[in-house]
PDB file of C-alpha atoms in Angstrom:
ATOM      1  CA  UNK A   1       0.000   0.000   0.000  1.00 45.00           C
ATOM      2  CA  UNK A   2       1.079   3.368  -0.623  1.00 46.00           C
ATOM      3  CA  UNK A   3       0.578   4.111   2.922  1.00 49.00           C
ATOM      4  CA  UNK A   4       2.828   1.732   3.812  1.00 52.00           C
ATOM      5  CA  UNK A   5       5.004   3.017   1.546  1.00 50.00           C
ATOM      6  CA  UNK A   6       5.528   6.288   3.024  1.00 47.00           C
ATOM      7  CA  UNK A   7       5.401   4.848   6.617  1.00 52.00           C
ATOM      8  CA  UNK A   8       8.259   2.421   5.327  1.00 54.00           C
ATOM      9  CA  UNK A   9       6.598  -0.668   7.433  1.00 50.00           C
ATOM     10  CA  UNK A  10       8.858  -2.789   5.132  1.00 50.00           C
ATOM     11  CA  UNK A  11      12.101  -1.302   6.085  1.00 51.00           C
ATOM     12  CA  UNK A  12      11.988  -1.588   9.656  1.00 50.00           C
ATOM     13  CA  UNK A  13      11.012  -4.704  12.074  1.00 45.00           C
ATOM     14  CA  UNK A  14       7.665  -4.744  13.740  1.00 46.00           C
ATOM     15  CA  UNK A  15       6.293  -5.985  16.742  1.00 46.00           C
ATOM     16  CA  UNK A  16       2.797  -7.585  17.473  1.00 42.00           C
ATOM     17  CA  UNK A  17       1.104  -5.783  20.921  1.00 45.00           C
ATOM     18  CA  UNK A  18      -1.624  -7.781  22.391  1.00 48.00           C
ATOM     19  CA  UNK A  19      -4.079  -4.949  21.964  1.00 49.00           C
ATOM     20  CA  UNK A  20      -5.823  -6.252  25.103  1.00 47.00           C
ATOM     21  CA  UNK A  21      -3.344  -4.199  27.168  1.00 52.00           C
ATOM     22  CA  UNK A  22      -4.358  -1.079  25.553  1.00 56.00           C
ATOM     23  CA  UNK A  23      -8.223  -2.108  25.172  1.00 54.00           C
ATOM     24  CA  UNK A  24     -10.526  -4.985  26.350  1.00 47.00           C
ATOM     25  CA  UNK A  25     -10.754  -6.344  22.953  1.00 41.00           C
ATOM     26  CA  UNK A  26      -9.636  -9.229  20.725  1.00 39.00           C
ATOM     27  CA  UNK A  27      -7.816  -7.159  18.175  1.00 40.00           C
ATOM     28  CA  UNK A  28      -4.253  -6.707  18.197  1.00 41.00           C
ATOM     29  CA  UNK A  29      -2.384  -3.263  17.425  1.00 43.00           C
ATOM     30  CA  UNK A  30       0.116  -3.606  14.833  1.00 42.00           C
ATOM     31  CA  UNK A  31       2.810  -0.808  15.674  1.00 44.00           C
ATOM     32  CA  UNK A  32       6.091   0.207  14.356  1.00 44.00           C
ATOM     33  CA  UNK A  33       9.624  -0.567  16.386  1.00 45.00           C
ATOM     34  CA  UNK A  34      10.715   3.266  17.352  1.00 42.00           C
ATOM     35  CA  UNK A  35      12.752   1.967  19.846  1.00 43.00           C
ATOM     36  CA  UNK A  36      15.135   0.210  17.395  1.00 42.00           C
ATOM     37  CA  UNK A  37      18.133   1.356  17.804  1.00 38.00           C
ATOM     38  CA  UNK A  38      20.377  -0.285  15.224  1.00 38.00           C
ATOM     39  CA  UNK A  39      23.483   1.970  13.788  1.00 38.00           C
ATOM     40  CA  UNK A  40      22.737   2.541  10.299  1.00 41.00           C
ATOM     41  CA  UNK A  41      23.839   5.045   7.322  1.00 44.00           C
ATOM     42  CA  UNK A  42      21.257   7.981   7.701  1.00 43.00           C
ATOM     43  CA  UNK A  43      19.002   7.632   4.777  1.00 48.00           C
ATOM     44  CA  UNK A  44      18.347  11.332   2.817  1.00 46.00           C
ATOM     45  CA  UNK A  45      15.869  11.842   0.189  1.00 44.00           C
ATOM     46  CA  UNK A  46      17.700  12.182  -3.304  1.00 47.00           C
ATOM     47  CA  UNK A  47      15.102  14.166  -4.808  1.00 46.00           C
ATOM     48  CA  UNK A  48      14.622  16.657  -1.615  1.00 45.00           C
ATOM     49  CA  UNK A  49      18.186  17.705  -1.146  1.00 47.00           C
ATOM     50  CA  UNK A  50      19.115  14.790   0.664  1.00 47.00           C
ATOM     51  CA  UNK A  51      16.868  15.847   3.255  1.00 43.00           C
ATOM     52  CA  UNK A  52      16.915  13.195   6.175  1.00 45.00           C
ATOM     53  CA  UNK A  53      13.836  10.203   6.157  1.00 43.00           C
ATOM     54  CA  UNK A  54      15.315   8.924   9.514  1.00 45.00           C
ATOM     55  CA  UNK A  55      15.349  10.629  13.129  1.00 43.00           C
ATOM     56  CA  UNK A  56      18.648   9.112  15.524  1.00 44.00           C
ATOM     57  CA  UNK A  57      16.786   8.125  18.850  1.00 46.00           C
ATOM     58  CA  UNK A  58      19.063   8.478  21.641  1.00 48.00           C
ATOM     59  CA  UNK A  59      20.245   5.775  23.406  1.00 49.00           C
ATOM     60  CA  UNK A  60      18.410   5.175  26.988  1.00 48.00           C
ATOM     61  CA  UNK A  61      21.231   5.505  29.861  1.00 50.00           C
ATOM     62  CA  UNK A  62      18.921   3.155  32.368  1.00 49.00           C
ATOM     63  CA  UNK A  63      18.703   0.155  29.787  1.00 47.00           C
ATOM     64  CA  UNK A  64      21.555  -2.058  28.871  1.00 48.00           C
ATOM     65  CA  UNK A  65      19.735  -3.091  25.833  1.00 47.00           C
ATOM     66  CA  UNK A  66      19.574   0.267  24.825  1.00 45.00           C
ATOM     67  CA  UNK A  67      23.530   1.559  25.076  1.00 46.00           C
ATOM     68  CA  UNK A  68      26.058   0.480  22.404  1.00 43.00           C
ATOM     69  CA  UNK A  69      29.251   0.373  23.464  1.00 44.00           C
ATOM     70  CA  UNK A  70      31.422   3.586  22.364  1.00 46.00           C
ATOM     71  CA  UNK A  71      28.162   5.373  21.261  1.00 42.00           C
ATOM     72  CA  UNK A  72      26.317   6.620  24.638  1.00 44.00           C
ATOM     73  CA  UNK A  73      28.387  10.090  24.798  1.00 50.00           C
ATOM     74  CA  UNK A  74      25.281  12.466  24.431  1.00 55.00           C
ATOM     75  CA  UNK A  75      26.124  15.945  23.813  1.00 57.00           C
ATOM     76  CA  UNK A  76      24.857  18.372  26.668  1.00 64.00           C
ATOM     77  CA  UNK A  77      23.781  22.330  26.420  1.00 59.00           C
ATOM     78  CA  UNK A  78      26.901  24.171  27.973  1.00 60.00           C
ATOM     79  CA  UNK A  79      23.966  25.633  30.364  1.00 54.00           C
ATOM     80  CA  UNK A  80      21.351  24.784  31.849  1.00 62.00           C
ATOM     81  CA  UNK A  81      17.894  26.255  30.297  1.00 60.00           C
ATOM     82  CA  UNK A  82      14.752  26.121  32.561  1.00 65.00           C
ATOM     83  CA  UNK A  83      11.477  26.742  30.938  1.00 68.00           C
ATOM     84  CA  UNK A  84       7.695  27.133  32.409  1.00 83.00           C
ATOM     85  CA  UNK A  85       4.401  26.851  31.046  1.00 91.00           C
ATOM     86  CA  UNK A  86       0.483  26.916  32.780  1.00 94.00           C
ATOM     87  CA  UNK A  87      -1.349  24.083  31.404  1.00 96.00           C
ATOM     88  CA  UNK A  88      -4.919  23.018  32.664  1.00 96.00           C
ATOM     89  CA  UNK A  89      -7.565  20.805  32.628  1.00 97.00           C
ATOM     90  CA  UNK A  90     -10.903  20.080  34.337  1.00 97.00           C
ATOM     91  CA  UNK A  91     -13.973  17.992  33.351  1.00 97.00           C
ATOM     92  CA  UNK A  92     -17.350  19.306  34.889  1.00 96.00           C
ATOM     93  CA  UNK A  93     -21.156  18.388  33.761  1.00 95.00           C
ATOM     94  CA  UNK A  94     -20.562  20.340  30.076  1.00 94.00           C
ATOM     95  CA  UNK A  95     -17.567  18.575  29.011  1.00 96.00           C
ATOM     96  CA  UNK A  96     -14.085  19.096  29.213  1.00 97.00           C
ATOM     97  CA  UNK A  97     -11.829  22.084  29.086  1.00 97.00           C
ATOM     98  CA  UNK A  98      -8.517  22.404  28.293  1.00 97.00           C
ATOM     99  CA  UNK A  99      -6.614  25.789  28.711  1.00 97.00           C
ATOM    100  CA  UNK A 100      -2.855  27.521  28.521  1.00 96.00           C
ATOM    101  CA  UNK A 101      -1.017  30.335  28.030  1.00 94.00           C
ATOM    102  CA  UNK A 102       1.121  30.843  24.786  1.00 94.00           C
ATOM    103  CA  UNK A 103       5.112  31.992  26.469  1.00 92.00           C
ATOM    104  CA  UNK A 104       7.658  29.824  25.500  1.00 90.00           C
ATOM    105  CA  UNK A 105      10.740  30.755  27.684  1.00 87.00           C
ATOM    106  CA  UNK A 106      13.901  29.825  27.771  1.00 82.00           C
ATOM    107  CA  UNK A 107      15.541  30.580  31.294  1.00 76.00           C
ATOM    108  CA  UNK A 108      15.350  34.240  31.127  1.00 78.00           C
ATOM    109  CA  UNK A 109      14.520  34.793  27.605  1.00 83.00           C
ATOM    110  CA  UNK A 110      10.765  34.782  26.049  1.00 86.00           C
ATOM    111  CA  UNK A 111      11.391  32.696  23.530  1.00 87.00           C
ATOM    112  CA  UNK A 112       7.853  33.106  21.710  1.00 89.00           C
ATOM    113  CA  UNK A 113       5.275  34.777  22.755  1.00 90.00           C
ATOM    114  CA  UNK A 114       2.351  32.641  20.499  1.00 91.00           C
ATOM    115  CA  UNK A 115       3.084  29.402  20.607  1.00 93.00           C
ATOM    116  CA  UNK A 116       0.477  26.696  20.792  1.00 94.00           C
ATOM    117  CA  UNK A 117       0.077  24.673  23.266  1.00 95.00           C
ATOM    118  CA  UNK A 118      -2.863  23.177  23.272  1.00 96.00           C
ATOM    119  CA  UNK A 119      -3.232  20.557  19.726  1.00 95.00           C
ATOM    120  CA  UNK A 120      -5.916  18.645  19.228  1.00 96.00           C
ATOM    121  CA  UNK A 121      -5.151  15.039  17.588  1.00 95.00           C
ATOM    122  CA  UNK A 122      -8.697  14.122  16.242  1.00 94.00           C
ATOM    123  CA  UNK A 123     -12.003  15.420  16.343  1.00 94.00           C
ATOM    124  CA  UNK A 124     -12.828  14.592  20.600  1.00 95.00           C
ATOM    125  CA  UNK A 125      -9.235  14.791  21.816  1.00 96.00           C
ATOM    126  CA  UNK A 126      -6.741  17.271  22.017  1.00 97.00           C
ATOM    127  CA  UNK A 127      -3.689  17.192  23.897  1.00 97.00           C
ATOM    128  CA  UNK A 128      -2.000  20.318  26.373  1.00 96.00           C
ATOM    129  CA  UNK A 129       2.039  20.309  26.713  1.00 95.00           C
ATOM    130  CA  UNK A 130       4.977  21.165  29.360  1.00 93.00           C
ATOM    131  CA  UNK A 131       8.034  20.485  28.809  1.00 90.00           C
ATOM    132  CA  UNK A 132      10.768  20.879  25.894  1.00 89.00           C
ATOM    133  CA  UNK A 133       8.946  22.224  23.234  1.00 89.00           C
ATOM    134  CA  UNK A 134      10.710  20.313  20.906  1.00 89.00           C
ATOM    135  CA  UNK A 135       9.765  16.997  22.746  1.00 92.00           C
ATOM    136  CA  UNK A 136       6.279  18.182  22.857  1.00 93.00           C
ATOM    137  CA  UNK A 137       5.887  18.852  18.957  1.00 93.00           C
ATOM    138  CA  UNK A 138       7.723  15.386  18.101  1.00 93.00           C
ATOM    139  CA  UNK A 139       5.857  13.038  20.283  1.00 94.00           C
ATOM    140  CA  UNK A 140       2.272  15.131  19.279  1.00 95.00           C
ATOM    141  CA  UNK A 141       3.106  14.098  15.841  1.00 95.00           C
ATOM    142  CA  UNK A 142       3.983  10.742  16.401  1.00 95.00           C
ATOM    143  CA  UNK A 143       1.070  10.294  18.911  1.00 95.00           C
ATOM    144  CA  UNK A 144      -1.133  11.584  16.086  1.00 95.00           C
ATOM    145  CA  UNK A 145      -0.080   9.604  13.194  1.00 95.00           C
ATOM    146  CA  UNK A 146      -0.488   6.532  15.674  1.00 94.00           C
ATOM    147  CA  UNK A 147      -3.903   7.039  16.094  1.00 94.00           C
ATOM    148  CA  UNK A 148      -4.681   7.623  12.395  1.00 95.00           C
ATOM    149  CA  UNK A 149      -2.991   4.452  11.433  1.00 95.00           C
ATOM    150  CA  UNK A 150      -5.153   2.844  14.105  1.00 95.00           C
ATOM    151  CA  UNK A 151      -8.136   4.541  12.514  1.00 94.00           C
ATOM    152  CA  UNK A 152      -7.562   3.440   9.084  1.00 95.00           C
ATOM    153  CA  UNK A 153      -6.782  -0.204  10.091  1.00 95.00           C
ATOM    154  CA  UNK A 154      -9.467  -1.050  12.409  1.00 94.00           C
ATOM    155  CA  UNK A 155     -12.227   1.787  11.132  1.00 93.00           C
ATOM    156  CA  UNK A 156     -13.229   3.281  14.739  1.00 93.00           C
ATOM    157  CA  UNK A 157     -10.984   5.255  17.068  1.00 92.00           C
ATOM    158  CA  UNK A 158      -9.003   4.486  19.736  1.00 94.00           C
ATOM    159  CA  UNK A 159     -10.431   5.269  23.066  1.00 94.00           C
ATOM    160  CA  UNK A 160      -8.869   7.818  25.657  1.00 95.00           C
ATOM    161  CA  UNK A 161      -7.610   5.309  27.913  1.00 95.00           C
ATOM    162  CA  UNK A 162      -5.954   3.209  24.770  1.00 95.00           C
ATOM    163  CA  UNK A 163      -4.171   6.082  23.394  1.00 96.00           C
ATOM    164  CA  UNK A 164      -2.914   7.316  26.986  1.00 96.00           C
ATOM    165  CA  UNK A 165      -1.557   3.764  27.258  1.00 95.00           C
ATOM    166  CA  UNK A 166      -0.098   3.769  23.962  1.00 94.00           C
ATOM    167  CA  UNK A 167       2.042   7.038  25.129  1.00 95.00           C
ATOM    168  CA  UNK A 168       3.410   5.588  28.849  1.00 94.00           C
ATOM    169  CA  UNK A 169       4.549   2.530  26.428  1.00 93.00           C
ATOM    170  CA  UNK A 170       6.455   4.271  23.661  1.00 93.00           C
ATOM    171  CA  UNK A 171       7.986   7.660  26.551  1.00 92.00           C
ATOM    172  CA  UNK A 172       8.590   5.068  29.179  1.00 90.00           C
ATOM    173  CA  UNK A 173      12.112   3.657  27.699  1.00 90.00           C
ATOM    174  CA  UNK A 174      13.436   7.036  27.847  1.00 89.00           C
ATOM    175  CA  UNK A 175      12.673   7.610  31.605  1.00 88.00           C
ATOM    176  CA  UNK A 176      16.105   8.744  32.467  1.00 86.00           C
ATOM    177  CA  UNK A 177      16.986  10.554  29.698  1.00 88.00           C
ATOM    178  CA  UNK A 178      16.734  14.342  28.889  1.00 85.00           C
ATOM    179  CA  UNK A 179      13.733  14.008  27.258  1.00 89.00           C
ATOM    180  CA  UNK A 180      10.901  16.446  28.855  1.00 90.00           C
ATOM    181  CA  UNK A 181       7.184  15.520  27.787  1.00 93.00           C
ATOM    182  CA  UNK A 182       4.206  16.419  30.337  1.00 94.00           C
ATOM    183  CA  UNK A 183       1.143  16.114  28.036  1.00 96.00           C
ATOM    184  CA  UNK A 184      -2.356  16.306  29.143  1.00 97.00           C
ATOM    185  CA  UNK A 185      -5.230  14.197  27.250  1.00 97.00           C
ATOM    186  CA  UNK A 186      -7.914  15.860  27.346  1.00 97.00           C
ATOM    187  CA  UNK A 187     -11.239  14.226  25.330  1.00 96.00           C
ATOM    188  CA  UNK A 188     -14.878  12.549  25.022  1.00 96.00           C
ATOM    189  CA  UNK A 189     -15.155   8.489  24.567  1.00 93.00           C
ATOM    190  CA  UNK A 190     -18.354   7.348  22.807  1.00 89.00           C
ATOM    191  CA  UNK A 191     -18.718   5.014  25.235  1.00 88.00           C
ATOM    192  CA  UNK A 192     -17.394   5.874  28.847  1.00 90.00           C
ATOM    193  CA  UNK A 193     -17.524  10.687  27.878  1.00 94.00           C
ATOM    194  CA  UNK A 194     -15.036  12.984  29.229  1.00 96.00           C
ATOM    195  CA  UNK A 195     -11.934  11.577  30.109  1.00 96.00           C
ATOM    196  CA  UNK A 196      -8.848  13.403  31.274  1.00 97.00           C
ATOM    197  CA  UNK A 197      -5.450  11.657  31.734  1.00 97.00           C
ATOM    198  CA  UNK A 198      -2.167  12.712  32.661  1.00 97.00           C
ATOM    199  CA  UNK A 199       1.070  11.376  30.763  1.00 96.00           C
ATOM    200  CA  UNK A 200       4.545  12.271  31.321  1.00 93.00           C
ATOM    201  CA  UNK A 201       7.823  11.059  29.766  1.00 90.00           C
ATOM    202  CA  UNK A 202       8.821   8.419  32.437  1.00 86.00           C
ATOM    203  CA  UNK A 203       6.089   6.706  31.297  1.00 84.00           C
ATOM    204  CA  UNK A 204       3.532   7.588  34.231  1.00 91.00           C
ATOM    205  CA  UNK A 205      -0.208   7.650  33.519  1.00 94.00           C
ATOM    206  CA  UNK A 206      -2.800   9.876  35.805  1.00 96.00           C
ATOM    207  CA  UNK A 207      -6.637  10.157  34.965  1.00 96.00           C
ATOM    208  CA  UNK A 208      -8.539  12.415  37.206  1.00 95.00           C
ATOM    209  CA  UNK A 209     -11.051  15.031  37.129  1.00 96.00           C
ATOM    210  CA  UNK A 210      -8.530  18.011  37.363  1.00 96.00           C
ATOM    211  CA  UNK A 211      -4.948  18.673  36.061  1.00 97.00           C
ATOM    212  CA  UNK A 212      -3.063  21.493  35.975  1.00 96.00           C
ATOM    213  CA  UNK A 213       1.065  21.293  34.843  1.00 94.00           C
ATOM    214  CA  UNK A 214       3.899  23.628  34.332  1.00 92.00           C
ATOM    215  CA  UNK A 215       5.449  26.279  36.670  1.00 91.00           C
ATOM    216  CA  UNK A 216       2.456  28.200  37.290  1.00 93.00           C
ATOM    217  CA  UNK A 217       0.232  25.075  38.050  1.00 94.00           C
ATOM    218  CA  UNK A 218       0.594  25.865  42.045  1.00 94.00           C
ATOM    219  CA  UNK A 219      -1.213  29.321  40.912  1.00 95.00           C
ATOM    220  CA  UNK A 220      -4.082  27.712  39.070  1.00 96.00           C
ATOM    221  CA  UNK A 221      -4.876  24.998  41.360  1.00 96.00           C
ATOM    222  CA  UNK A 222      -5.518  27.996  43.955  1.00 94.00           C
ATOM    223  CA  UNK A 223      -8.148  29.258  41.471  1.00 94.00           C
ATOM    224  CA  UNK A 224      -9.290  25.763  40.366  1.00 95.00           C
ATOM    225  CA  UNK A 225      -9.870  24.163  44.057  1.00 93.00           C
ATOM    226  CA  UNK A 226     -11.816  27.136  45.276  1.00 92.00           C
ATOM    227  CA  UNK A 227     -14.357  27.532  42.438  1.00 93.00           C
ATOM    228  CA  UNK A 228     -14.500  24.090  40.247  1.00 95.00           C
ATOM    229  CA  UNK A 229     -17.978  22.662  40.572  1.00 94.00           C
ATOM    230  CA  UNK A 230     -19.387  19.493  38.473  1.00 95.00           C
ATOM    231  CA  UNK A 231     -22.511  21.843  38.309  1.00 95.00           C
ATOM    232  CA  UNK A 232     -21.194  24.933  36.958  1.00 95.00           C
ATOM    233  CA  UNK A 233     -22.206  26.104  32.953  1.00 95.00           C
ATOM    234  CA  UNK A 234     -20.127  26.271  29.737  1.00 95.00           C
ATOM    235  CA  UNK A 235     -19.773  30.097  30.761  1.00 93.00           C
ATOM    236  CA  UNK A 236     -18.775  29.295  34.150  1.00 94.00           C
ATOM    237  CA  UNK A 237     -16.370  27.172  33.478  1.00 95.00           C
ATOM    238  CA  UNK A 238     -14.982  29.291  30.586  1.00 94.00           C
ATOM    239  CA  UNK A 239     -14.409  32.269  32.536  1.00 91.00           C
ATOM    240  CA  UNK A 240     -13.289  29.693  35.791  1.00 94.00           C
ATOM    241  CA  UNK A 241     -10.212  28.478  33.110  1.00 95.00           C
ATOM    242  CA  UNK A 242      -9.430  32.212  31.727  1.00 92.00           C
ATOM    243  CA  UNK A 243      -9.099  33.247  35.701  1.00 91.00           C
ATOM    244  CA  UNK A 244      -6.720  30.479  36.586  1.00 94.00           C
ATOM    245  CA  UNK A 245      -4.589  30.927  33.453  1.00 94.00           C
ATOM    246  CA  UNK A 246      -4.371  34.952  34.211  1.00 91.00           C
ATOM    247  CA  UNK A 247      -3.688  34.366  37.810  1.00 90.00           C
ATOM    248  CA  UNK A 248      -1.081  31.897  37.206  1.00 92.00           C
ATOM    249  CA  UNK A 249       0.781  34.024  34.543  1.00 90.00           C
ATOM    250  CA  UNK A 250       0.417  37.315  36.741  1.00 86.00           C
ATOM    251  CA  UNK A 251       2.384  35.455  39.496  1.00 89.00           C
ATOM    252  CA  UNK A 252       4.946  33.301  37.253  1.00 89.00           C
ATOM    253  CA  UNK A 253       7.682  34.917  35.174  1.00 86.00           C
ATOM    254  CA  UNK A 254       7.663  31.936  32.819  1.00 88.00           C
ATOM    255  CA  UNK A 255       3.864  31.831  32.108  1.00 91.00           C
ATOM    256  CA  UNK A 256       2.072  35.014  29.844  1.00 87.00           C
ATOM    257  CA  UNK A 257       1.007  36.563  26.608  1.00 88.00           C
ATOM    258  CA  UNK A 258      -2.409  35.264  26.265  1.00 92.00           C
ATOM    259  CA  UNK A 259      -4.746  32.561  26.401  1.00 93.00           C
ATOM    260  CA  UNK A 260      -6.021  29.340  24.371  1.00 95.00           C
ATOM    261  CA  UNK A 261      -9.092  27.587  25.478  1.00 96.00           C
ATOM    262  CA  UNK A 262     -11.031  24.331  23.924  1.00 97.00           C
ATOM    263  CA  UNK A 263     -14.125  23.033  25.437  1.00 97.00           C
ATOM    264  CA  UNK A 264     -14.463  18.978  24.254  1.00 97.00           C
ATOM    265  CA  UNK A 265     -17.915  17.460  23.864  1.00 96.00           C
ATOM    266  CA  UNK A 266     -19.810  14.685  22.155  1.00 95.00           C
ATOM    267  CA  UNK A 267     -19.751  16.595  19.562  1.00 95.00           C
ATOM    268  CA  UNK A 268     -15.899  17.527  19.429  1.00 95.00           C
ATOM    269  CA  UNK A 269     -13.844  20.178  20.632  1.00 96.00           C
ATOM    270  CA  UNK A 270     -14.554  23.951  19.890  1.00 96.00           C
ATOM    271  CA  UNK A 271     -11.968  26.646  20.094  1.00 95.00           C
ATOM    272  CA  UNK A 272     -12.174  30.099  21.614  1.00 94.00           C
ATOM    273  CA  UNK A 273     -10.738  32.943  20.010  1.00 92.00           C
ATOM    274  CA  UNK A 274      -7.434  33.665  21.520  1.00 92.00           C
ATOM    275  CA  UNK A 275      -7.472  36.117  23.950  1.00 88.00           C
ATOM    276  CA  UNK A 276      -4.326  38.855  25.242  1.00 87.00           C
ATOM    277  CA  UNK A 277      -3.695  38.473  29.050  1.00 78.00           C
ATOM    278  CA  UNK A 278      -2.501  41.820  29.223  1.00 76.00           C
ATOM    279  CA  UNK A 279      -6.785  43.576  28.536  1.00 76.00           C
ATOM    280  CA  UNK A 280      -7.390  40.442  31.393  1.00 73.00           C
ATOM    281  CA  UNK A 281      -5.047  42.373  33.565  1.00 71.00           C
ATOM    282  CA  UNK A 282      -6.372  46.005  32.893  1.00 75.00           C
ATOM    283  CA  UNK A 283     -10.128  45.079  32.968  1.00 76.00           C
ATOM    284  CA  UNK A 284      -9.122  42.941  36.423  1.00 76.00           C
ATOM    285  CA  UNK A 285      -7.235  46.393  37.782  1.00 78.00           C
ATOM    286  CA  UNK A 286     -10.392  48.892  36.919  1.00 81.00           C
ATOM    287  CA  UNK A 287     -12.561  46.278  38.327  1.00 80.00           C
ATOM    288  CA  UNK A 288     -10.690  46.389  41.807  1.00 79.00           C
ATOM    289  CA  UNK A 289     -10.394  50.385  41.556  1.00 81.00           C
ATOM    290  CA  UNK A 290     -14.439  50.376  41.037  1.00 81.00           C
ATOM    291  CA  UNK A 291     -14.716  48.007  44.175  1.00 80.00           C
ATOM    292  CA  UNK A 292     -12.438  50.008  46.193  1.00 81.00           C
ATOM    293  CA  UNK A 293     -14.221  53.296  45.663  1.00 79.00           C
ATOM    294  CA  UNK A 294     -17.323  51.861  46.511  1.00 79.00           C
ATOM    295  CA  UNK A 295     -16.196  50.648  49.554  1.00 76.00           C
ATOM    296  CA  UNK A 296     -14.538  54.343  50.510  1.00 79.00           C
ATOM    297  CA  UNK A 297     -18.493  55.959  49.708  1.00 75.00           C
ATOM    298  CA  UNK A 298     -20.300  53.295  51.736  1.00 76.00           C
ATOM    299  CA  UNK A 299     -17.618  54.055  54.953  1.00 70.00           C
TER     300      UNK A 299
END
């Protein structure tokens, strides 16, 4: 098949997963080595400028049948870069929602101000990132072509649960490395609704009703804990998401610039217009100034 083609199946070994340990079903998932780690000549594309076809996957430090002998030296930044981010998620009676700021940073530098955070990998699922940005975009990409492939070989979707389960497998043989993936799966299952699950790149796996990751996380979860309700409306919980975000990037250095939001349904996610943080912080200002003459006129 052409697909097949593209995907080079042929060219690389494969492995048969029981897909019971993703799913309770029969079928089995039929899913590409990535953690072969053979030393090879890097394949280019003649026609594209000898463009790479192949990524080099890093050998794991914490597996001996990862690390080949006179080829574990990794190459290390010369300094150390911290970055921060304010991811969230919450599931109440009107779906899901899934909201971050858009500040990539890099120690003390703003990297980018608009970056996107927040990428939705089919129709009722999208996914929120910390981490290395880089690590973020490359296993988004994989995680989404994994799920199409699913799609077109077994014509239905793969639930919440199997796709979070599907991630801890292919991160967790690079717990130990550099590698820096927090990602947030935020969706609706057909059969079970909202789910919301927690993956990270040591392979851990968290569902729960409310997430919130990155350095300004301690900031939301102050918003979150005191006004999260299963009861509240889509409006409620809209402007509940927008106040933890602003509060969160008002207090951390390495949080700002504005604010994505999706709200996920049986019907699929919807996005909200991207809004600046810095109106947020003017219209939250004149609101207090209003409050605190009225309270000099009533004294």
């Amino acid at each position: 098949m052409a697909l097949e083609d593209i995907c080079r199946f042929k060219d690389r070994h494969h492995k048969w997963f029981p897909f019971s340990s993703l799913e309770d079903t029969d079928t089995s998932l039929y899913m590409m080595d990535y953690f072969n780690l053979r030393w090879r000549g890097l394949r280019t594309s003649e026609k594209n400028s000898a463009i790479p076809l192949d990524f080099f996957t890093p050998p794991s430090a914490n597996s001996a049948s990862f690390c080949l002998p006179n080829h574990s030296t990794t190459v290390r930044r010369p300094f150390p870069l911290s970055h921060g981010t304010t991811t969230l998620g919450f599931i109440f009676q009107g779906g899901v929602i899934a909201a971050a700021d858009t500040r990539a940073s890099a120690g003390g530098l703003v990297a980018c101000p608009a970056v996107h955070k927040i990428t939705p990998i089919h129709s009722h699922l999208v996914v929120t990132s910390s981490g290395s940005g880089a690590d973020c975009m490359l296993w988004e990409r994989i995680l989404t072509r994994e799920i199409r492939l699913y799609q077109l070989r077994h014509r239905r979707r793969l639930s919440i649960r199997g796709t979070a389960k599907l991630l801890s497998f292919m991160l967790h043989p690079f717990k130990g490395t550099e590698v820096c993936v927090a990602l947030t799966l935020c969706g609706w299952d057909k059969e079970s609704g909202p789910k919301l699950i927690y993956v990270c790149s040591d392979g851990a796996r968290l569902q729960g009703d409310i997430f919130s990751v990155g350095s300004g996380s301690p900031y939301a979860y102050g918003v979150l804990d005191g006004g999260l309700k299963w009861s509240l409306s889509k409006d409620e919980a809209i402007s509940l998401a927008r106040e933890a975000v602003f509060r969160a990037t008002h207090r951390d250095a390495y949080s700002g610039n504005n604010v994505d939001l999706f709200h996920i349904t049986a019907q699929g996610w919807s996005q909200r217009k991207r809004e600046d943080l810095k109106e947020e912080y003017y219209r939250d200002m004149e609101k207090r100034s209003k409050d605190r003459r009225g309270k000099i006129k009533r004294e």
